[in-house]
Short mmCIF file of C-alpha atoms in Angstrom, two decimals:
data_model
loop_
_atom_site.label_atom_id
_atom_site.label_comp_id
_atom_site.label_asym_id
_atom_site.label_seq_id
_atom_site.Cartn_x
_atom_site.Cartn_y
_atom_site.Cartn_z
CA MET A 64 320.42 192.94 -103.51
CA SER A 65 320.30 195.82 -102.11
CA GLU A 66 317.17 196.49 -100.10
CA LYS A 67 314.65 199.36 -102.07
CA LEU A 68 314.60 203.07 -98.69
CA THR A 69 311.41 204.20 -98.13
CA PRO A 70 310.26 207.30 -98.23
CA LYS A 71 311.46 208.07 -94.85
CA GLN A 72 314.19 206.55 -94.87
CA ARG A 73 315.67 208.49 -98.12
CA GLU A 74 314.25 211.42 -96.08
CA VAL A 75 316.48 210.49 -93.10
CA ASN A 76 319.58 209.85 -95.77
CA ARG A 77 319.30 213.78 -96.96
CA VAL A 78 319.03 215.30 -93.71
CA VAL A 79 321.47 213.49 -93.03
CA GLU A 80 323.73 213.90 -96.05
CA ALA A 81 323.26 217.50 -96.01
CA LEU A 82 324.61 217.64 -92.58
CA THR A 83 327.46 215.61 -93.02
CA GLN A 84 327.89 217.20 -95.84
CA ALA A 85 328.03 220.80 -93.67
CA ILE A 86 330.34 219.89 -91.16
CA GLY A 87 332.92 217.94 -94.01
CA GLN A 88 332.97 221.67 -95.51
CA HIS A 89 334.13 223.20 -92.58
CA LYS A 90 330.08 225.88 -92.92
CA LEU A 91 329.26 223.89 -89.12
CA ARG A 92 332.16 224.86 -86.55
CA PRO A 93 332.70 222.10 -83.67
CA GLY A 94 329.62 222.71 -80.71
CA THR A 95 327.72 224.02 -82.61
CA ARG A 96 323.83 224.18 -81.41
CA LEU A 97 321.75 221.62 -84.22
CA ILE A 98 318.17 223.18 -83.24
CA GLU A 99 315.08 221.10 -85.28
CA ALA A 100 313.30 223.74 -85.76
CA GLN A 101 316.17 225.67 -88.25
CA ILE A 102 317.42 222.68 -89.79
CA VAL A 103 312.92 221.56 -90.03
CA GLU A 104 312.99 224.87 -92.13
CA ALA A 105 315.93 225.16 -94.12
CA LEU A 106 315.51 222.03 -95.41
CA GLN A 107 311.84 221.48 -95.62
CA ALA A 108 312.06 218.75 -93.37
CA ASN A 109 309.65 216.54 -91.04
CA ARG A 110 310.55 217.34 -88.40
CA ASN A 111 310.37 213.33 -85.92
CA HIS A 112 312.86 212.68 -89.84
CA VAL A 113 315.14 215.82 -88.48
CA GLN A 114 315.15 213.34 -84.91
CA THR A 115 316.17 209.44 -86.78
CA ALA A 116 318.91 211.68 -88.74
CA LEU A 117 320.17 213.97 -85.31
CA GLN A 118 320.28 210.80 -83.47
CA ARG A 119 322.04 207.72 -85.81
CA MET A 120 324.47 210.45 -86.64
CA ALA A 121 324.40 211.12 -82.40
CA GLY A 122 325.23 206.86 -82.93
CA GLN A 123 327.83 207.93 -85.08
CA GLY A 124 329.61 210.57 -81.51
CA ILE A 125 329.68 213.64 -84.90
CA VAL A 126 326.55 214.27 -82.84
CA ILE A 127 326.35 214.64 -78.87
CA ILE A 128 322.79 214.91 -78.15
CA GLU A 129 322.10 216.31 -73.82
CA PRO A 130 318.68 216.30 -72.07
CA ASN A 131 317.84 220.21 -71.75
CA TYR A 132 319.79 221.08 -73.78
CA GLY A 133 319.13 219.27 -77.57
CA ALA A 134 321.98 218.37 -80.64
CA MET A 135 324.93 220.14 -81.31
CA VAL A 136 327.92 218.72 -83.41
CA ALA A 137 330.26 217.28 -81.70
CA ARG A 138 333.89 218.63 -80.85
CA PRO A 139 336.42 216.15 -80.83
CA THR A 140 339.17 216.44 -77.47
CA ALA A 141 342.26 216.26 -77.87
CA LYS A 142 342.62 212.17 -76.76
CA GLN A 143 339.65 211.98 -79.96
CA ALA A 144 342.13 213.79 -81.70
CA HIS A 145 344.62 210.75 -81.66
CA GLU A 146 342.52 207.90 -81.75
CA VAL A 147 340.86 209.55 -85.02
CA PHE A 148 344.08 209.07 -87.25
CA ILE A 149 345.11 206.35 -85.10
CA ALA A 150 342.34 204.42 -86.66
CA ARG A 151 342.39 205.97 -89.75
CA SER A 152 346.06 205.33 -90.53
CA ALA A 153 345.12 201.67 -89.61
CA ILE A 154 341.80 201.65 -92.10
CA GLU A 155 343.37 203.88 -94.56
CA CYS A 156 346.37 201.12 -94.28
CA ALA A 157 343.99 198.17 -94.88
CA ILE A 158 342.57 200.18 -97.78
CA ILE A 159 345.61 200.36 -100.06
CA SER A 160 346.04 196.43 -99.16
CA CYS A 161 343.56 195.80 -101.95
CA ILE A 162 344.23 198.98 -104.86
CA THR A 163 346.28 197.03 -107.37
CA PRO A 164 347.85 199.08 -111.15
CA GLU A 165 345.24 196.91 -111.79
CA LYS A 166 342.60 198.89 -110.92
CA MET A 167 344.20 202.48 -110.85
CA ALA A 168 343.88 201.99 -114.21
CA LEU A 169 340.61 201.25 -114.20
CA PHE A 170 340.82 205.28 -111.98
CA ALA A 171 342.64 206.89 -114.34
CA GLU A 172 340.62 209.85 -115.73
CA GLU A 173 339.22 210.37 -112.03
CA ILE A 174 342.07 209.92 -110.06
CA ALA A 175 344.04 212.93 -112.84
CA ARG A 176 341.14 214.69 -112.31
CA GLN A 177 341.06 215.08 -108.43
CA GLN A 178 345.12 215.69 -108.22
CA HIS A 179 344.33 218.64 -110.82
CA ASN A 180 341.36 219.85 -108.75
CA GLU A 181 343.57 219.49 -105.33
CA HIS A 182 346.12 220.86 -107.16
CA GLN A 183 343.43 224.34 -108.31
CA SER A 184 342.15 224.86 -104.89
CA PHE A 185 345.85 225.59 -103.06
CA HIS A 186 346.68 227.94 -106.27
CA ALA A 187 343.74 229.35 -105.16
CA GLN A 188 344.40 229.77 -101.92
CA ASP A 189 340.52 228.61 -100.97
CA ARG A 190 340.83 226.68 -96.89
CA ARG A 191 337.40 225.36 -98.01
CA ARG A 192 338.05 224.42 -101.19
CA ILE A 193 341.46 223.42 -99.84
CA VAL A 194 339.88 220.86 -97.53
CA TYR A 195 337.16 219.54 -100.08
CA GLU A 196 339.93 218.77 -102.22
CA LEU A 197 342.47 217.28 -99.79
CA GLY A 198 339.38 215.26 -97.77
CA ALA A 199 338.56 214.01 -101.48
CA PHE A 200 341.52 212.65 -102.45
CA HIS A 201 341.07 209.00 -99.48
CA GLU A 202 337.61 209.24 -100.23
CA LEU A 203 339.15 208.94 -103.94
CA MET A 204 341.20 205.93 -103.14
CA ALA A 205 338.68 203.80 -101.11
CA ARG A 206 336.65 204.01 -103.78
CA ILE A 207 338.26 201.77 -105.99
CA ALA A 208 339.51 200.01 -103.32
CA GLY A 209 336.33 198.08 -103.63
CA ASN A 210 335.37 197.62 -100.09
CA ASP A 211 332.72 199.46 -98.73
CA VAL A 212 332.67 198.13 -95.62
CA LEU A 213 336.52 199.29 -95.20
CA ARG A 214 334.69 202.58 -97.27
CA GLY A 215 331.90 202.93 -94.65
CA ILE A 216 334.29 203.64 -91.94
CA LEU A 217 337.13 205.27 -93.19
CA ASP A 218 332.91 207.93 -94.15
CA ASN A 219 332.12 208.77 -90.81
CA LEU A 220 336.37 208.86 -89.51
CA MET A 221 336.11 211.86 -92.05
CA ILE A 222 333.76 213.98 -90.87
CA LEU A 223 334.98 213.35 -87.56
CA SER A 224 338.78 214.07 -89.12
CA SER A 225 336.81 217.55 -90.36
CA LEU A 226 336.14 218.73 -86.95
CA ILE A 227 339.92 217.95 -86.01
CA VAL A 228 340.69 219.59 -88.71
CA MET A 229 338.73 222.50 -88.04
CA LEU A 230 339.30 223.30 -84.09
CA TYR A 231 343.35 222.19 -84.43
CA GLN A 232 344.68 222.95 -87.04
CA GLN A 233 344.57 227.31 -88.75
CA ASP A 234 346.51 226.04 -91.27
CA VAL A 235 345.87 224.00 -94.90
CA THR A 236 348.13 225.53 -97.91
CA THR A 237 350.84 223.86 -97.39
CA HIS A 238 351.81 222.17 -100.82
CA CYS A 239 352.87 219.71 -99.07
CA GLN A 240 350.10 216.63 -98.92
CA CYS A 241 350.05 217.32 -102.33
CA ASP A 242 353.52 215.98 -103.06
CA GLU A 243 352.30 212.77 -100.73
CA HIS A 244 349.11 212.50 -102.24
CA LYS A 245 350.93 212.32 -105.93
CA ASN A 246 353.95 209.69 -103.80
CA ILE A 247 351.36 207.79 -102.66
CA ILE A 248 349.98 207.08 -106.55
CA ALA A 249 353.31 206.92 -108.38
CA ALA A 250 353.55 203.65 -105.21
CA LEU A 251 350.20 202.62 -106.07
CA GLN A 252 350.86 202.55 -110.29
CA GLU A 253 353.70 200.37 -109.33
CA GLY A 254 352.18 198.26 -107.20
CA ASP A 255 354.48 198.54 -104.60
CA THR A 256 352.02 197.93 -101.40
CA GLN A 257 354.23 198.11 -99.00
CA ARG A 258 355.71 201.76 -99.68
CA ALA A 259 352.59 203.02 -100.88
CA GLN A 260 351.01 202.24 -97.37
CA ASN A 261 354.78 203.88 -94.93
CA LEU A 262 353.83 206.89 -97.23
CA MET A 263 350.04 206.82 -95.84
CA SER A 264 350.47 206.58 -92.14
CA ASP A 265 353.60 209.73 -92.15
CA HIS A 266 351.24 210.88 -94.93
CA LEU A 267 348.49 210.36 -91.44
CA HIS A 268 351.14 211.35 -89.16
CA ALA A 269 352.08 214.05 -90.34
CA LEU A 270 348.77 215.54 -90.22
CA LEU A 271 348.14 214.48 -87.20
CA GLN A 272 351.52 216.50 -85.81
CA GLN A 273 350.30 219.93 -87.34
CA LEU A 274 347.08 219.86 -84.85
CA ASN A 275 347.74 222.59 -82.33
CA LEU A 276 346.04 220.82 -79.91
CA ASN A 277 345.05 224.08 -77.88
CA GLU A 278 343.91 226.41 -80.60
CA THR A 279 340.19 227.32 -80.26
CA PRO A 280 337.66 227.48 -83.42
CA PRO A 281 337.12 229.98 -85.36
CA ASN A 282 333.85 231.44 -86.11
CA LEU A 283 331.87 230.43 -89.11
CA MET A 284 328.55 230.11 -90.48
CA THR A 285 325.07 229.63 -88.13
CA LEU A 286 323.34 226.73 -88.30
CA SER A 287 320.92 228.40 -90.68
CA GLN A 288 323.40 229.95 -92.64
CA ALA A 289 324.75 226.56 -93.49
CA LEU A 290 321.98 224.64 -94.81
CA TYR A 291 320.75 227.04 -96.54
CA GLU A 292 323.81 226.89 -98.15
CA ILE A 293 323.78 222.88 -98.52
CA SER A 294 320.38 222.90 -100.02
CA ASP A 295 320.55 225.50 -102.70
#
């Protein structure tokens, strides 16, 4: 049985979710300073809750807190980018091993809806929506697997991946990823776990190879703009 959250825990979770959503949707770029007063105003939150949220995110590697400066969105290095994708390959292949054709059948409608949304985002050529839908595929696989520990680890890695993509990958508008996702789904529906794992590993390796580790990030939204949009 899960523990009942206190009001403070719920509020801290709300702040964490708003900030991670803003990062995951590419509304906050790596290195953005996270000014507590702006977060308090944008989210109508308690300052102590904001501080606790930032400390939690720092423990996850999503935020950096520096003395005499404060908190900022993490800016993964090229070395960290490699390490995140290596970790994702291990975790996502483990997730694949937990998925059976029976589980895929239970999620058939949701899989079809996610695939439809993914294809629609490419047709619209909406970079932010494309990034969201591509990530949604991996998160859906974790939910289908039903292993909460693996899913929790992947959630954190996906936020770090979002920062990495924001820094080092300018063009995500390639249909190749849609085809790779479709092939993984087909292998899982057929019960070919080994093939699905190989496809996932190849898919993540291809994503890593697409990164230009010398790229500089584009100018995105300010902290206030990003959080006001999330909270609307």
